[in-house]
Amino acid sequence: MNTIKLPKIGVAKIDITPDYPIRLSGYGARKTETTNVVQPIWARCLVIIPPNQQPFILLCVENCGIPEHITETVAQRLKVEENIPRRHFTLSFTHTHSAPFVSGALETLFGQSIPVDHQARIDRYTVELTDKLVLVVQLALSKVEIGQLSWGLSSVDFARNRRDKRGPVDHDLPVMLASRKNGEPIAIWCSYACHTTTVAFNTINGDWAGYAMSELEAEHPTAMAFVSIGCAGDANPYPRGEYEHAKQHGHSVAEEVSRLMKTKLKPLNLDTMRGEISWIKLPFDEIPTRTEWEKRVKEGGAVGYHAEVQLAQIDSGQILPSHLSYAVQVWQFGQDLSIVFLAGEVVVDFALRLKNELGKDTLWISAYCNDLPAYIPSVRILKEGGYEGKTAMIYFNRPTHFKPDVEELVVSAVHGLLS
């Protein structure tokens, strides 16, 4: 007699709030450490085990940006310890600008070197966080139960284009629900394309995404909530500036997700679930000459410090990179749904183009996954220049901005993985 294998779901979360002073990431002007916690921050794990397959793992981390070296360390440990294929593992971060700075991300954010004692605490947190990310996956794997997945699509509207108030935005709010056979929710996952930059105080909190997850978990006590961020590179929340604004936006998301959960969601067939990942090369434009770097050093400030760092690399015998290694990942549920995971701060043009080319009714796009290497600009944004197109690269320790090829390379990679 054959036993029918049913899909299984597991969830877990772990507190990643430090109990010692630390610098926060996201804003270079904040150079003092903080111990002020307004809201705890968490790493959450969702495990999906389709019939006859190895588990799929989604990590949702409340941090500004997890660099590739942490993602790949966690992925390698999970491969060795839990036999999780790399293509089944995704690390998403909420991009809150109110969480600790980690080693290897936004390396030149502060426009000056970091004091030794500050760096020691950053390194300590980075090691502790990495260990906790492995642990929370193992906790979720230990608690799997039979479940089913469904999904739906709604919208909220607090994101605004921050380059042009009349510019493009993506207001889609895709929602995935994992539930028991009796309908009780196990996990609620949603995604919205908006920066988590409602507040800029020197305090630890999850910004609107943290408040959305907290409210959803209070509203649905049997479930764990997950928020990922879409192509929000050029989108900010409005209004902004106060904790009440962050709570208001979090409430907007939680309220709409809860409303959608009461409707008939589309079931997902896990028998057809598959995952793929590839790394492509995104080319940088022409690298400045040594004379140009020396000229920039004299400018001082963030530009000067960035130039100093580039010269130090050259003087140590390193060759400045000509390209960026960039992760593109997909999870597919047959013809029902394709989820695209893109690294970095991807601008909205990518989401709008991909949804137009592949169909928005079956496409979910999350950015801020697997790495925070840079802003990923479209051809339009590169032509316009400005922060997201060019000048932000100095905070990511990149030698220069990208060539216009990057849009086509990323879009083609997505098409290739989904074909």
XYZ file of N, CA and C in Angstrom, residues 131-241:
333
model
N 25.071 32.748 13.601
C 24.733 31.528 14.346
C 23.225 31.426 14.587
N 22.599 32.547 14.898
C 21.155 32.533 15.159
C 20.358 32.221 13.894
N 20.855 32.645 12.739
C 20.150 32.360 11.488
C 20.147 30.863 11.191
N 21.255 30.206 11.473
C 21.289 28.745 11.317
C 20.356 28.093 12.330
N 20.402 28.554 13.559
C 19.597 27.963 14.632
C 18.104 28.094 14.359
N 17.662 29.247 13.877
C 16.221 29.435 13.682
C 15.699 28.538 12.559
N 16.537 28.264 11.561
C 16.142 27.313 10.516
C 15.994 25.919 11.117
N 16.942 25.531 11.941
C 16.876 24.205 12.566
C 15.669 24.081 13.491
N 15.319 25.154 14.170
C 14.113 25.148 15.013
C 12.865 24.942 14.168
N 12.784 25.652 13.043
C 11.613 25.513 12.172
C 11.530 24.111 11.573
N 12.677 23.553 11.197
C 12.698 22.192 10.649
C 12.227 21.168 11.673
N 12.474 21.447 12.949
C 12.102 20.497 14.005
C 10.614 20.552 14.334
N 9.905 21.540 13.769
C 8.499 21.735 14.141
C 7.559 21.662 12.941
N 7.960 20.942 11.896
C 7.103 20.899 10.710
C 5.840 20.076 10.974
N 4.780 20.469 10.295
C 3.495 19.768 10.387
C 2.813 19.818 9.028
N 1.863 18.936 8.826
C 1.138 18.910 7.554
C 0.391 20.226 7.361
N 0.535 20.794 6.188
C -0.113 22.073 5.911
C -0.360 22.255 4.428
N -0.971 23.369 4.093
C -1.264 23.681 2.695
C -1.013 25.165 2.456
N -0.718 25.506 1.203
C -0.418 26.886 0.840
C -1.474 27.445 -0.104
N -1.748 28.736 0.066
C -2.604 29.461 -0.869
C -2.080 30.885 -0.962
N -2.557 31.617 -1.968
C -2.044 32.974 -2.109
C -3.083 33.871 -2.771
N -2.889 35.166 -2.598
C -3.764 36.154 -3.205
C -3.012 37.452 -3.419
N -3.660 38.397 -4.066
C -3.018 39.662 -4.414
C -3.931 40.821 -4.070
N -3.391 41.789 -3.340
C -4.137 42.996 -3.007
C -3.211 44.196 -3.208
N -3.497 45.301 -2.514
C -2.643 46.483 -2.643
C -2.806 47.387 -1.429
N -1.777 48.175 -1.155
C -1.834 49.309 -0.225
C -1.119 50.467 -0.920
N -1.248 51.674 -0.367
C -0.812 52.810 -1.193
C 0.028 53.859 -0.472
N 0.776 53.470 0.567
C 1.547 54.493 1.278
C 2.940 54.729 0.687
N 3.363 53.922 -0.290
C 4.656 54.154 -0.937
C 4.539 55.277 -1.965
N 5.586 56.095 -2.044
C 5.664 57.154 -3.048
C 7.047 57.112 -3.701
N 7.089 57.439 -4.984
C 8.374 57.540 -5.661
C 9.158 58.701 -5.062
N 10.360 58.440 -4.581
C 11.094 59.471 -3.858
C 11.946 60.352 -4.768
N 12.049 59.995 -6.042
C 12.768 60.829 -7.003
C 11.831 61.838 -7.672
N 10.572 61.421 -7.831
C 9.576 62.245 -8.521
C 8.218 61.871 -7.943
N 7.547 62.812 -7.307
C 6.287 62.488 -6.628
C 5.229 61.950 -7.592
N 5.419 62.190 -8.883
C 4.502 61.630 -9.884
C 5.103 60.397 -10.562
N 6.245 59.940 -10.058
C 6.948 58.822 -10.676
C 6.302 57.480 -10.385
N 6.781 56.421 -11.051
C 6.171 55.093 -10.920
C 6.366 54.483 -9.540
N 5.377 53.707 -9.112
C 5.438 52.928 -7.877
C 4.773 51.583 -8.130
N 5.002 50.644 -7.254
C 4.371 49.323 -7.319
C 3.608 49.116 -6.017
N 2.286 49.214 -6.078
C 1.466 49.114 -4.871
C 0.960 47.692 -4.602
N 1.372 46.719 -5.414
C 0.899 45.347 -5.219
C 1.300 44.812 -3.847
N 0.402 44.037 -3.257
C 0.634 43.396 -1.960
C 0.302 41.907 -2.092
N 1.252 41.099 -2.599
C 1.005 39.658 -2.656
C 1.049 39.054 -1.255
N 0.202 38.057 -1.035
C 0.087 37.425 0.284
C 0.066 35.908 0.115
N 0.894 35.208 0.875
C 0.857 33.746 0.918
C 0.435 33.303 2.313
N -0.458 32.330 2.352
C -0.962 31.793 3.612
C -0.639 30.308 3.700
N 0.015 29.907 4.771
C 0.201 28.489 5.086
C -0.761 28.148 6.208
N -1.546 27.109 6.009
C -2.579 26.800 7.000
C -2.694 25.304 7.235
N -3.250 24.978 8.407
C -3.559 23.596 8.735
C -4.826 23.179 7.990
N -5.117 21.878 8.022
C -6.300 21.398 7.298
C -7.585 21.994 7.836
N -7.572 22.373 9.125
C -8.775 22.977 9.711
C -8.887 24.473 9.406
N -7.937 24.981 8.592
C -7.979 26.384 8.202
C -7.191 27.321 9.092
N -6.686 26.810 10.207
C -5.933 27.648 11.135
C -4.614 28.085 10.490
N -4.293 29.378 10.513
C -3.061 29.826 9.849
C -1.798 29.433 10.611
N -0.783 29.028 9.862
C 0.536 28.717 10.418
C 1.512 29.848 10.104
N 1.453 30.331 8.873
C 2.359 31.393 8.431
C 1.623 32.337 7.497
N 1.941 33.623 7.617
C 1.388 34.661 6.747
C 2.571 35.445 6.193
N 2.720 35.425 4.873
C 3.854 36.101 4.237
C 3.325 37.102 3.222
N 3.778 38.340 3.326
C 3.387 39.355 2.350
C 4.608 40.158 1.923
N 4.452 40.916 0.838
C 5.561 41.706 0.315
C 5.037 43.023 -0.232
N 5.791 44.103 0.020
C 5.400 45.426 -0.478
C 6.658 46.206 -0.860
N 6.564 46.961 -1.945
C 7.726 47.669 -2.494
C 7.840 49.067 -1.915
N 8.377 49.136 -0.699
C 8.554 50.429 -0.045
C 9.723 50.361 0.926
N 10.585 51.372 0.885
C 11.670 51.463 1.861
C 11.116 51.436 3.291
N 11.843 50.809 4.188
C 11.502 50.868 5.613
C 12.325 51.990 6.244
N 11.940 53.203 5.879
C 12.655 54.408 6.324
C 11.669 55.430 6.875
N 10.645 54.961 7.574
C 9.687 55.897 8.152
C 10.342 56.739 9.232
N 11.219 56.112 10.017
C 11.886 56.833 11.108
C 13.402 56.760 10.939
N 14.083 57.735 11.524
C 15.542 57.805 11.415
C 16.203 58.071 12.762
N 15.491 57.750 13.848
C 16.056 57.956 15.180
C 17.152 56.928 15.447
N 17.987 57.187 16.425
C 19.053 56.248 16.775
C 18.524 55.205 17.760
N 17.482 54.492 17.314
C 16.823 53.477 18.140
C 16.579 52.223 17.316
N 16.537 51.085 17.992
C 16.289 49.812 17.319
C 14.786 49.582 17.199
N 14.336 49.348 15.968
C 12.931 48.986 15.711
C 12.794 48.448 14.302
N 11.679 47.808 14.031
C 11.473 47.169 12.734
C 10.830 48.045 11.691
N 10.574 49.325 12.013
C 9.895 50.250 11.110
C 8.543 49.653 10.700
N 7.965 50.099 9.582
C 6.594 49.677 9.255
C 6.486 48.163 9.092
N 7.531 47.523 8.564
C 7.472 46.067 8.374
C 7.409 45.347 9.712
N 8.178 45.826 10.686
C 8.142 45.231 12.019
C 6.790 45.385 12.677
N 6.193 46.573 12.535
C 4.868 46.793 13.115
C 3.807 45.955 12.398
N 3.944 45.767 11.088
C 2.995 44.929 10.352
C 3.053 43.488 10.841
N 4.259 42.949 11.003
C 4.398 41.567 11.472
C 3.876 41.411 12.891
N 4.178 42.372 13.738
C 3.713 42.324 15.125
C 2.191 42.337 15.197
N 1.558 43.195 14.402
C 0.097 43.279 14.423
C -0.546 42.022 13.851
N 0.032 41.489 12.780
C -0.519 40.260 12.193
C -0.429 39.096 13.174
N 0.666 39.005 13.916
C 0.813 37.916 14.881
C -0.122 38.089 16.067
N -0.432 39.328 16.426
C -1.406 39.569 17.496
C -2.817 39.234 17.027
N -3.098 39.556 15.768
C -4.428 39.312 15.197
C -4.655 37.831 14.921
N -3.577 37.111 14.587
C -3.669 35.683 14.235
C -2.670 34.915 15.102
N -3.020 34.624 16.349
C -2.053 34.093 17.326
C -1.487 32.715 16.997
N -2.111 31.968 16.079
C -1.548 30.663 15.705
C -0.510 30.790 14.594
N -0.324 32.005 14.068
C 0.513 32.187 12.879
C 1.754 33.014 13.171
N 2.758 32.825 12.338
C 3.932 33.691 12.324
C 3.874 34.528 11.054
N 4.233 35.806 11.168
C 4.132 36.727 10.037
C 5.508 37.018 9.439
N 5.522 37.185 8.129
C 6.743 37.470 7.377
C 6.470 38.627 6.423
N 7.383 39.582 6.363
C 7.293 40.672 5.388
C 8.591 40.716 4.596
N 8.469 40.662 3.284
C 9.627 40.918 2.422
C 9.368 42.210 1.658
N 10.415 42.751 1.066
C 10.338 44.059 0.425
C 10.487 43.893 -1.086
N 9.618 44.544 -1.834
C 9.672 44.466 -3.291
C 10.733 45.381 -3.884
N 10.541 45.764 -5.137
C 11.512 46.628 -5.826
C 11.299 48.069 -5.380
N 11.856 48.374 -4.211
C 11.576 49.624 -3.497
C 12.748 50.593 -3.518
N 13.706 50.383 -4.423
C 14.901 51.209 -4.420
C 14.620 52.694 -4.493
N 13.544 53.076 -5.189
C 13.210 54.499 -5.332
C 11.853 54.833 -4.729
N 11.439 54.079 -3.701
C 10.139 54.320 -3.056
C 10.306 54.496 -1.557
N 9.714 55.541 -1.018
C 9.714 55.814 0.421
C 8.289 55.801 0.960
N 8.133 55.557 2.276
C 6.797 55.632 2.887
C 6.407 57.088 3.156
N 5.144 57.376 2.955
C 4.610 58.719 3.270
C 3.256 58.577 3.936
N 2.988 59.354 5.013
C 3.907 60.286 5.676
C 5.012 59.537 6.416
N 6.013 60.279 6.868
C 7.149 59.663 7.546
C 7.751 60.640 8.545
N 8.565 60.099 9.454
C 9.260 60.934 10.415
C 8.987 60.583 11.864
